[in-house]
Amino acid sequence: MFNKDRWDEILQALATNKFRTFLTAFGVFWGIFILVLLLALTNGLKNGVTADFGDFATNSMFMWTQRTSMPYKGMPKGRNFSYKLDDVEAIKAQVPNLKYVSPRNQLGGFMGSNNVTRGTKTGAFEIYGDYPEYINQQPMDILQGRFISYSDINTKRKVCVIGTDVVKGLYDKGEEVMGSYIKINGVNFMVVGTFKMSNSQGDREQDANTVYIPFTTFGNAFNRGDNVGWMAITAVDDVTITSVKQQIFDLMKSRHKVAPEDDRAIGHWDLSEQFERVNGLFTILTIVGYFVGALVLMSGIIGISNIMLIVVKERTKEIGVRRALGASPWTIKGQILQESLLLTILSGMVGISFSAFMIWLLNYLLDSSGPVENFANPSVNMTVVFTALIILVVSGLLAGLIPANSATKMKPVDALRIE
Amino acid sequence: MIEIKNIHKSYHMGSNSLHVLKGINFNVKEGELVSIMGSSGSGKSTLLNILGMLDEADSGEYVLDGFPIQNLNEKIAAKYRNEFLGFIFQSFNLINYKSALDNVALPLYYQGIKRKERIDKARHYLEKVGLGPWSNHLPSELSGGQKQRVAIARALASDPKVLLADEPTGALDTATSYEVMELIQGINDEGKTILVVTHEHDIANMTKRIVNLKDGVIIDDSLVEQVRASQYV
């Protein structure tokens, strides 16, 4: 397989028919090009859509309270209620398979008024009361200092962790941020850390416009007591949040005297369910990509098989001569197989390279023109490339098999007789 | 060197069957230069193809230099062809995209000989047939006589026991035919066993023994006084 003379023979045979070789190779080149490009575009679409989910732990849901819609146990309908901190403990204790249960409170927000001041500078930011686990649900990069800790929670320290945009808004360039104080709604907080969102893409500005303070401090400083605004709940990796959320709802309903069938009293957003839905869509799209790409590739393979058949036919006499000179059937077969393998792999490689170039070009254009809605970073992973290569090798062998067999099927004497 | 006993061969075309060889018995000793003559359809080419293991007899025995040639699989047949036999064809059958030198080296390639040694040997045989300066020419750049001499060099390259020539002068003019025959005679003088199929009497007379075939049987097998081709050249 790997001797130089065989290669010389093959290259000689291919070089004698340059144009035909080129046309044959083009079929496979085109097939693999389409396959890789289709998968890359699917991936780009997927990246674009899933970017909207951010990188919040996807096996999560958010849960908040709404007005009750039914009277129950002497309580009227249309009643407001609120989760308390001990609800969090109760969930942690009574519902299995949960990884994190983070109670949250918020101050300020969309189009909010100025609520943070530092000296003469002011800004409108989102203030969240959080537990230390929250950073595991919403990954962020701590640039300086640290995130909120349990000792902050326990001693209700007035400390805060601020986003990069908060730093930009409240500090002069080069000013020391750590250990300085900012005033949130009139209460002084010491800055113990700064952060930015991981993998921040253009639209994440809002997230960096955020100030995190310990949940317990939040309750004290802003008169929330142990009320919980909403909860971010993440399930363990091999159990979906969708499958356990009903248990949580039931628990909350019983603790707050809400009718068991009153589904409107508890609001929630199941990230996992939405994510799965989108993921399922893209799984189908990927399969379609593979399918269509493979079909296009197949027509290329058939082209190679066809050409190899013609080559064998044209060279019937030559093959007869070679056999008269002592070429064994396997030498002939091996040569034809290797020839078709070389053609497929070589043109496949060129196809993969060319599609890689196209993907690079697309990314370059996307980068220079700014983000496009629902489309980001088209790419294929190495698995796809290797799969494509394996498909190529297998199909190269298949393409050569029929011609190789027909080459040695004839008796040498008949092969020699053909003009 | 060659012993065949009661060889039969028929071709089937649809419902018709054509009995081409009807029991051939024939021996060739080492160093002989034999011509097989006969009109077309007499079965001389079929006989040569069977001797060359390019075709198989329906029945009969064939022993080549002590090796029984029967029911060989194609792999062994290829090996025997490569080691025992050299072929010279009427239409030369050179590979047209290979230089004269590479054509001659081809049987050595199938023997698995290393490239350098192969080229050295091939060059030696090419010089032997007087084509040293043409070694890098393609067959299309050679005359008919030169092509046949390349083919002879190729047949000799693997140092076979027997040379089989099927109408070696059939595509050549008289003068060139004699040149080629002179070469064949020279090779025979060195001790190589050669079988030549021909229908030309002057060519046949340049061999040492003439076997006449008619309708699939040998009608005459006689030694003749060899005419040296050199006297015509």
XYZ file of C-alpha atoms in Angstrom:
652
model
C 0.000 0.000 0.000
C 2.734 2.419 0.894
C 5.430 1.714 -1.627
C 6.703 4.421 -3.845
C 6.348 2.463 -7.072
C 2.625 1.950 -6.534
C 2.243 5.660 -5.956
C 4.224 6.394 -9.082
C 1.932 4.101 -11.039
C -1.164 5.785 -9.640
C 0.043 9.329 -10.075
C 1.077 8.491 -13.615
C -2.365 7.048 -14.351
C -4.113 10.093 -12.848
C -1.814 12.577 -14.549
C -2.449 11.094 -18.007
C -6.077 12.178 -17.711
C -5.802 15.441 -15.861
C -9.131 16.891 -16.881
C -11.055 13.741 -16.137
C -9.307 13.383 -12.814
C -10.232 16.954 -11.991
C -13.899 16.496 -12.907
C -14.118 13.305 -10.888
C -12.475 14.862 -7.897
C -14.802 17.833 -8.128
C -17.864 15.698 -7.363
C -16.457 14.608 -4.047
C -15.003 17.998 -3.327
C -18.414 19.556 -3.796
C -20.156 16.917 -1.693
C -17.923 17.287 1.306
C -17.920 21.066 0.901
C -21.717 21.179 1.057
C -21.788 18.740 3.968
C -19.377 20.707 6.114
C -20.867 24.055 5.184
C -24.419 22.901 5.947
C -23.361 21.662 9.355
C -21.465 24.858 10.034
C -24.455 27.003 9.111
C -26.736 24.886 11.300
C -24.260 25.343 14.078
C -24.140 29.069 13.473
C -27.904 29.278 13.715
C -27.823 27.203 16.874
C -25.104 29.329 18.413
C -27.073 32.433 17.571
C -30.282 31.184 19.140
C -28.746 29.603 22.220
C -26.797 32.790 22.855
C -30.157 34.241 23.813
C -30.234 31.808 26.701
C -26.982 33.227 27.945
C -24.829 30.817 29.761
C -27.120 30.450 32.702
C -27.132 26.840 33.913
C -29.677 25.371 31.500
C -31.154 22.795 33.851
C -32.794 25.591 35.827
C -36.050 27.385 36.388
C -37.074 30.672 37.888
C -40.056 30.715 40.229
C -41.994 33.665 41.570
C -45.367 34.300 43.182
C -48.508 35.598 41.518
C -52.005 36.337 42.797
C -53.965 33.287 43.791
C -56.904 32.519 41.537
C -58.936 30.360 43.909
C -60.175 30.722 47.463
C -58.701 28.088 49.756
C -58.787 27.358 53.483
C -60.696 30.520 54.223
C -58.394 32.676 52.134
C -59.952 34.744 49.355
C -58.896 34.540 45.766
C -56.751 37.321 44.334
C -54.495 37.206 47.374
C -50.839 38.218 47.181
C -48.261 36.152 48.983
C -44.517 36.025 49.101
C -41.882 33.335 49.498
C -39.848 33.503 52.694
C -36.296 32.435 53.371
C -37.483 29.349 55.242
C -39.240 28.230 52.022
C -35.754 27.922 50.548
C -34.676 25.728 53.449
C -37.839 23.681 53.082
C -37.234 23.104 49.371
C -33.637 22.128 49.997
C -34.688 19.735 52.711
C -37.756 18.156 51.109
C -37.148 18.064 47.364
C -34.390 15.701 46.259
C -32.093 16.059 43.246
C -31.685 19.817 43.485
C -28.271 21.316 43.068
C -28.855 24.951 43.901
C -31.786 26.892 45.290
C -30.993 30.585 45.232
C -33.431 33.123 46.622
C -33.108 36.504 44.950
C -34.283 40.074 45.441
C -33.962 42.967 43.071
C -33.883 46.719 43.215
C -33.914 48.991 40.197
C -33.948 47.517 36.750
C -35.144 48.321 33.263
C -35.399 52.097 32.818
C -34.888 52.541 36.545
C -33.969 55.845 38.119
C -30.567 56.652 39.561
C -30.062 54.578 42.647
C -26.310 54.406 43.152
C -24.066 57.320 43.941
C -20.396 57.751 44.646
C -19.263 61.241 45.415
C -20.562 63.343 42.550
C -21.205 60.434 40.197
C -24.507 58.661 39.971
C -25.953 55.830 37.941
C -29.024 53.649 37.520
C -28.056 50.023 38.091
C -29.708 46.762 38.929
C -29.146 45.756 42.535
C -29.539 42.097 43.394
C -29.550 40.395 46.774
C -27.966 36.999 46.256
C -26.523 33.906 47.867
C -22.973 32.713 47.062
C -24.302 29.763 45.000
C -25.699 32.118 42.415
C -22.328 32.389 40.684
C -22.566 28.652 39.906
C -25.867 29.184 38.127
C -24.900 32.350 36.310
C -21.217 31.983 35.442
C -19.302 35.238 35.615
C -15.665 36.182 35.617
C -14.487 37.786 38.832
C -11.957 40.357 37.659
C -10.862 41.630 41.068
C -11.529 40.536 44.623
C -14.277 37.964 45.211
C -17.977 37.169 44.982
C -20.358 37.212 47.951
C -19.467 34.655 50.649
C -21.416 32.887 53.382
C -19.742 34.962 56.052
C -21.157 38.035 54.295
C -24.571 36.381 54.423
C -24.299 35.374 58.074
C -22.976 38.681 59.374
C -25.043 40.718 56.933
C -22.016 42.684 55.791
C -22.628 45.710 53.654
C -20.385 44.636 50.788
C -21.018 44.576 47.073
C -19.643 43.073 43.881
C -20.011 45.384 40.904
C -20.050 44.910 37.108
C -17.595 46.475 34.721
C -20.101 49.062 33.546
C -20.722 50.122 37.117
C -16.995 50.672 37.486
C -17.001 52.704 34.262
C -19.918 54.815 35.456
C -18.763 55.557 38.973
C -14.986 55.639 38.849
C -12.376 57.629 36.990
C -9.886 55.726 34.973
C -7.157 54.209 37.141
C -8.995 54.845 40.394
C -8.747 52.062 42.998
C -12.083 50.250 43.133
C -11.470 47.625 45.766
C -12.281 48.786 49.293
C -14.000 51.965 48.154
C -17.596 52.723 49.072
C -20.652 53.291 46.930
C -24.049 54.440 48.131
C -27.056 52.354 47.127
C -30.338 54.062 47.922
C -28.518 55.980 50.643
C -26.806 52.974 52.218
C -23.017 52.654 52.027
C -21.545 49.407 50.655
C -17.901 48.485 50.381
C -16.779 47.107 47.002
C -15.131 43.702 47.485
C -15.086 42.516 43.871
C -15.699 43.343 40.244
C -16.952 41.001 37.552
C -17.899 40.662 33.933
C -20.155 38.111 32.333
C -18.393 35.115 30.847
C -18.479 34.924 27.044
C -20.040 38.317 26.993
C -21.442 39.181 23.586
C -22.654 42.638 22.671
C -26.092 42.274 24.252
C -24.831 41.405 27.724
C -24.178 45.021 28.689
C -27.166 44.933 30.966
C -25.637 42.131 32.955
C -22.459 44.029 33.592
C -24.631 46.924 34.779
C -25.307 45.004 37.913
C -24.462 45.207 41.596
C -24.599 42.089 43.756
C -24.985 42.384 47.522
C -25.559 39.647 50.139
C -29.185 38.517 50.228
C -29.504 39.043 53.983
C -28.039 42.536 53.795
C -30.508 43.320 51.029
C -33.428 42.305 53.272
C -32.222 44.474 56.099
C -31.114 47.504 54.171
C -34.094 47.771 51.858
C -36.919 46.644 54.143
C -37.562 43.277 52.556
C -37.067 41.282 55.738
C -36.937 37.608 54.817
C -39.172 38.014 51.769
C -37.862 36.331 48.642
C -38.518 38.030 45.295
C -37.999 34.895 43.260
C -35.882 31.788 43.233
C -33.419 30.381 40.729
C -33.477 26.596 41.103
C -31.080 24.222 39.388
C -31.441 20.445 39.405
C -28.573 17.953 39.486
C -27.097 17.048 36.092
C -28.858 13.763 35.378
C -32.346 14.913 36.463
C -34.198 17.587 34.524
C -35.706 20.439 36.456
C -38.869 19.857 34.447
C -39.331 16.506 36.155
C -38.998 17.844 39.720
C -40.635 21.230 39.445
C -44.117 19.974 40.303
C -42.831 18.758 43.688
C -41.534 22.246 44.389
C -44.821 23.841 43.384
C -46.796 21.471 45.563
C -44.563 22.194 48.503
C -44.914 25.935 48.038
C -48.685 25.704 47.645
C -49.064 23.781 50.879
C -46.784 26.133 52.763
C -48.668 29.204 51.589
C -52.227 27.895 51.757
C -52.688 27.959 48.007
C -55.243 25.585 46.477
C -53.375 22.518 45.097
C -55.014 22.987 41.702
C -54.290 26.718 41.588
C -51.581 26.777 38.933
C -51.757 30.496 38.413
C -50.531 31.356 41.873
C -47.009 30.304 41.093
C -45.240 31.768 38.109
C -42.226 30.054 36.631
C -39.934 30.023 33.622
C -38.485 26.620 32.865
C -35.184 27.284 31.146
C -34.492 23.590 30.678
C -37.753 22.971 28.850
C -37.195 25.893 26.501
C -33.615 24.882 26.004
C -34.563 21.301 25.214
C -37.126 22.501 22.714
C -34.553 24.586 20.878
C -31.965 21.850 21.217
C -34.353 19.318 19.721
C -34.966 21.617 16.789
C -31.261 21.895 16.134
C -30.716 18.190 16.518
C -33.197 17.746 13.695
C -31.513 20.472 11.669
C -28.146 18.792 12.170
C -29.563 15.472 11.040
C -31.003 17.172 7.970
C -27.588 18.733 7.368
C -25.885 15.358 7.559
C -28.548 13.767 5.394
C -28.490 16.334 2.620
C -24.713 16.635 2.760
C -24.295 12.877 2.641
C -26.606 12.652 -0.360
C -24.651 15.302 -2.237
C -21.471 13.491 -1.246
C -22.953 10.241 -2.455
C -23.506 11.628 -5.938
C -19.831 12.545 -5.905
C -18.922 9.026 -4.845
C -21.074 7.556 -7.600
C -19.221 9.837 -9.985
C -15.908 8.408 -8.851
C -17.199 4.873 -9.105
C -18.431 5.626 -12.608
C -15.170 7.117 -13.735
C -13.210 4.256 -12.231
C -15.409 1.843 -14.179
C -14.631 3.727 -17.375
C -10.957 3.813 -16.481
C -10.978 0.078 -15.931
C -12.862 -0.466 -19.164
C -10.473 1.733 -21.099
C -7.526 -0.011 -19.592
C -8.858 -3.538 -19.970
C -6.125 -4.339 -22.432
C -3.443 -2.708 -20.340
C -4.645 -4.703 -17.357
C -4.465 -7.829 -19.515
C -0.878 -6.990 -20.430
C 0.020 -6.379 -16.833
C -1.473 -9.690 -15.837
C 0.460 -11.430 -18.612
C 3.582 -9.849 -17.169
C 2.781 -11.276 -13.761
C 0.512 -8.805 -11.945
C -1.620 -10.757 -9.483
C -5.331 -9.920 -9.298
C -4.820 -8.278 -5.934
C -2.087 -6.047 -7.274
C -4.530 -4.813 -9.904
C -7.430 -4.520 -7.477
C -5.255 -2.840 -4.905
C -4.111 -0.311 -7.429
C -7.633 0.580 -8.505
C -8.849 0.770 -4.913
C -5.917 2.940 -3.989
C -6.521 5.131 -6.976
C -10.140 5.779 -6.036
C -9.173 6.166 -2.390
C -6.561 8.716 -3.301
C -9.034 10.604 -5.451
C -11.714 10.705 -2.766
C -9.446 11.532 0.122
C -7.507 14.148 -1.750
C -10.575 15.880 -3.128
C -12.280 15.467 0.240
C -9.402 17.167 1.990
C -9.527 20.007 -0.498
C -13.296 20.218 0.095
C -12.845 20.340 3.860
C -10.122 22.956 3.540
C -12.235 25.042 1.219
C -15.261 24.872 3.507
C -13.017 25.763 6.442
C -11.927 28.788 4.463
C -15.563 29.711 3.766
C -16.404 29.374 7.451
C -13.459 31.551 8.310
C -14.627 34.112 5.762
C -18.157 34.065 7.214
C -16.818 34.582 10.709
C -14.602 37.362 9.483
C -17.545 39.104 7.845
C -19.694 38.604 10.953
C -16.958 40.038 13.127
C -16.455 43.065 10.969
C -20.137 43.815 10.409
C -21.208 43.247 13.986
C -23.613 40.648 15.355
C -26.458 39.352 13.201
C -29.666 38.283 14.863
C -29.962 34.547 15.493
C -26.667 33.739 13.815
C -23.282 33.559 15.466
C -19.964 31.837 15.078
C -20.686 29.200 12.374
C -18.298 26.349 13.047
C -17.883 22.615 12.949
C -16.073 20.579 15.517
C -13.329 18.089 14.822
C -15.734 15.179 15.253
C -17.630 16.328 12.184
C -14.424 16.646 10.190
C -13.294 13.184 11.246
C -16.715 11.733 10.517
C -16.544 13.300 7.079
C -13.085 11.833 6.549
C -14.239 8.392 7.600
C -17.222 8.677 5.261
C -14.749 9.595 2.534
C -12.446 6.652 3.156
C -15.302 4.180 3.308
C -16.948 5.594 0.221
C -13.618 5.753 -1.616
C -13.230 2.034 -0.998
C -16.819 1.397 -2.037
C -16.369 3.462 -5.181
C -13.330 1.410 -6.136
C -14.722 -1.977 -5.237
C -16.994 -2.619 -8.208
C -14.475 -1.388 -10.795
C -11.662 -3.320 -9.112
C -13.677 -6.504 -9.272
C -14.647 -6.006 -12.867
C -10.982 -5.400 -13.739
C -9.924 -8.904 -12.786
C -13.138 -10.713 -13.646
C -12.051 -11.237 -17.230
C -9.573 -13.922 -18.236
C -6.274 -12.314 -19.278
C -6.621 -13.776 -22.746
C -9.951 -12.011 -23.282
C -8.595 -8.789 -21.853
C -5.685 -8.922 -24.286
C -7.974 -9.485 -27.241
C -9.838 -6.205 -26.692
C -8.698 -3.379 -28.891
C 10.885 -27.913 -20.693
C 7.321 -28.058 -21.950
C 5.297 -31.255 -21.946
C 1.670 -31.285 -22.996
C -0.524 -34.315 -23.314
C -3.879 -34.580 -24.967
C -4.899 -30.965 -24.634
C -8.503 -30.185 -25.539
C -10.113 -26.805 -25.745
C -13.458 -25.677 -27.044
C -15.217 -22.341 -27.036
C -18.903 -21.972 -26.368
C -20.876 -19.310 -28.052
C -24.483 -19.598 -27.114
C -25.638 -23.044 -28.183
C -22.726 -23.508 -30.598
C -19.514 -24.962 -29.357
C -16.311 -24.746 -31.310
C -13.775 -27.462 -30.697
C -10.500 -25.651 -31.285
C -7.853 -28.005 -29.924
C -8.544 -31.679 -30.374
C -5.905 -33.480 -28.390
C -2.513 -31.875 -28.759
C 0.570 -33.808 -27.670
C 3.790 -31.957 -27.862
C 7.105 -31.563 -26.077
C 9.695 -28.837 -26.193
C 13.197 -29.313 -24.863
C 15.315 -26.611 -23.358
C 17.047 -24.391 -25.880
C 14.681 -25.133 -28.751
C 13.379 -22.513 -31.144
C 10.021 -23.784 -32.310
C 7.552 -22.206 -34.667
C 3.903 -23.140 -34.598
C 2.313 -22.708 -37.993
C -1.156 -22.984 -39.307
C -3.846 -21.034 -41.071
C -6.095 -18.779 -39.077
C -8.540 -20.778 -36.996
C -6.181 -23.712 -36.744
C -5.869 -23.156 -33.011
C -2.255 -22.009 -32.902
C -2.949 -18.884 -30.873
C -5.197 -20.820 -28.509
C -2.381 -23.292 -27.967
C 0.050 -20.497 -27.237
C -2.403 -18.871 -24.793
C -2.777 -22.152 -22.946
C 0.983 -22.527 -22.834
C 1.154 -18.980 -21.527
C -1.432 -19.679 -18.794
C -3.515 -16.848 -20.189
C -6.196 -19.406 -20.962
C -7.056 -22.762 -19.523
C -7.414 -26.054 -21.357
C -10.596 -28.042 -20.876
C -8.665 -31.261 -20.395
C -5.181 -32.613 -20.785
C -1.905 -32.274 -18.967
C 0.571 -29.479 -19.077
C 3.913 -29.563 -17.261
C 6.219 -26.584 -17.446
C 9.789 -27.263 -16.302
C 8.557 -29.898 -13.896
C 5.676 -27.795 -12.525
C 2.230 -29.161 -13.300
C 0.052 -26.348 -14.626
C -3.465 -27.270 -13.716
C -6.296 -25.536 -11.928
C -4.028 -22.771 -10.775
C -5.650 -19.908 -9.001
C -5.070 -16.581 -10.615
C -2.518 -15.545 -7.994
C -0.253 -18.525 -8.627
C -0.792 -18.266 -12.375
C 0.363 -14.656 -12.238
C 3.456 -15.686 -10.305
C 4.267 -18.470 -12.777
C 3.699 -16.198 -15.747
C 6.021 -13.680 -14.179
C 8.803 -16.127 -13.368
C 8.603 -18.705 -16.114
C 7.308 -16.915 -19.197
C 8.035 -13.937 -21.367
C 5.415 -12.747 -23.841
C 5.953 -11.059 -27.182
C 2.744 -9.921 -28.870
C 1.885 -9.067 -32.426
C 0.671 -5.627 -31.407
C 3.582 -5.120 -28.983
C 1.254 -4.298 -26.059
C 3.545 -1.735 -24.546
C 2.022 0.566 -21.953
C 1.787 3.786 -23.848
C 2.287 6.249 -21.019
C 5.438 4.571 -19.766
C 8.904 5.101 -21.203
C 10.681 2.226 -22.919
C 12.773 1.713 -19.803
C 9.748 1.607 -17.477
C 8.004 -0.815 -19.801
C 10.947 -3.170 -19.639
C 11.132 -2.798 -15.871
C 7.444 -3.670 -15.360
C 7.807 -7.480 -14.942
C 10.580 -6.805 -12.440
C 8.245 -4.487 -10.558
C 5.777 -7.348 -10.187
C 8.613 -9.494 -8.896
C 9.065 -6.974 -6.123
C 12.572 -5.968 -7.106
C 13.769 -2.611 -5.800
C 13.580 0.313 -8.136
C 17.288 0.905 -8.607
C 18.086 -2.709 -9.356
C 15.062 -2.873 -11.620
C 16.182 0.106 -13.663
C 19.723 -1.262 -13.939
C 18.452 -4.596 -15.211
C 15.970 -2.989 -17.568
C 18.677 -0.758 -18.998
C 20.878 -3.796 -19.541
C 18.191 -5.568 -21.555
C 17.306 -2.447 -23.470
C 20.948 -2.108 -24.493
C 20.978 -5.753 -25.439
C 18.224 -5.144 -28.006
C 20.110 -2.076 -29.209
C 17.792 0.583 -27.786
C 19.981 2.052 -25.056
C 19.692 5.605 -26.398
C 15.903 5.324 -26.618
C 15.304 4.321 -23.021
C 13.400 7.474 -22.089
C 11.219 7.551 -25.188
C 7.531 6.781 -25.010
C 6.281 3.929 -27.243
C 4.568 6.509 -29.479
C 7.979 7.962 -30.287
C 9.346 4.614 -31.493
C 9.026 2.805 -34.801
C 7.268 -0.563 -35.062
C 10.529 -2.499 -35.060
C 11.798 -0.540 -32.089
C 8.556 -1.177 -30.204
C 8.856 -4.899 -30.799
C 12.427 -4.820 -29.588
C 11.310 -3.052 -26.409
C 8.705 -5.791 -26.023
C 11.415 -8.432 -26.457
C 13.577 -6.705 -23.862
C 10.542 -6.680 -21.539
C 9.955 -10.382 -22.138
C 13.581 -11.084 -21.319
C 13.732 -8.839 -18.260
C 12.484 -11.362 -15.757
C 14.843 -13.995 -17.177
C 12.028 -16.445 -17.984
C 12.444 -20.102 -18.901
C 10.397 -19.789 -22.093
C 9.636 -16.949 -24.481
C 6.236 -17.089 -26.157
C 5.914 -14.952 -29.279
C 2.490 -14.569 -30.883
C 3.049 -13.403 -34.488
C 5.968 -11.207 -33.417
C 6.481 -9.957 -36.970
C 2.829 -9.759 -37.941
C 2.712 -5.962 -37.726
C 6.122 -5.316 -39.251
C 7.459 -4.941 -42.793
C 9.797 -7.619 -44.163
C 13.090 -5.892 -43.431
C 12.094 -5.096 -39.855
C 10.697 -8.613 -39.441
C 14.084 -10.038 -40.254
C 15.772 -7.710 -37.811
C 13.437 -8.882 -35.088
C 13.987 -12.512 -36.057
C 17.719 -11.976 -35.978
C 17.330 -10.748 -32.419
C 15.187 -13.738 -31.497
C 17.719 -16.089 -33.026
C 20.464 -14.406 -31.040
C 18.536 -14.893 -27.818
C 17.964 -18.528 -28.705
C 21.671 -18.919 -29.393
C 22.249 -17.956 -25.783
C 20.155 -20.950 -24.792
C 16.675 -19.547 -24.238
C 13.712 -21.725 -25.212
C 11.452 -19.851 -27.622
C 8.066 -20.627 -29.196
C 6.948 -18.509 -32.118
C 3.459 -18.562 -33.573
C 3.463 -17.438 -37.182
C 1.781 -18.056 -40.500
C 4.678 -16.803 -42.586
C 6.907 -19.510 -44.033
C 10.043 -17.394 -44.199
C 9.722 -16.605 -40.486
C 9.043 -20.230 -39.669
C 12.118 -21.270 -41.610
C 14.249 -19.128 -39.339
C 13.395 -21.422 -36.423
C 14.817 -24.857 -35.756
C 11.585 -26.830 -35.668
C 8.214 -26.309 -37.287
C 4.976 -27.630 -35.822
C 2.084 -27.510 -38.248
C -1.419 -27.233 -36.894
C -4.604 -27.799 -38.806
C -8.124 -27.887 -37.400
C -6.923 -28.390 -33.878
C -4.499 -31.252 -34.460
C -0.771 -31.382 -35.198
C -0.363 -32.617 -38.747
C 3.362 -32.204 -38.981
C 6.231 -31.730 -36.529
C 9.680 -31.638 -38.052
C 13.119 -30.214 -37.457
C 14.320 -27.844 -40.150
C 17.593 -26.347 -41.268
C 17.637 -22.917 -39.640
C 17.907 -19.953 -41.992
C 19.895 -17.189 -40.345
C 18.030 -13.895 -40.514
C 21.329 -12.001 -40.623
C 21.869 -12.982 -44.224
C 18.846 -10.895 -45.263
C 19.644 -7.891 -43.167
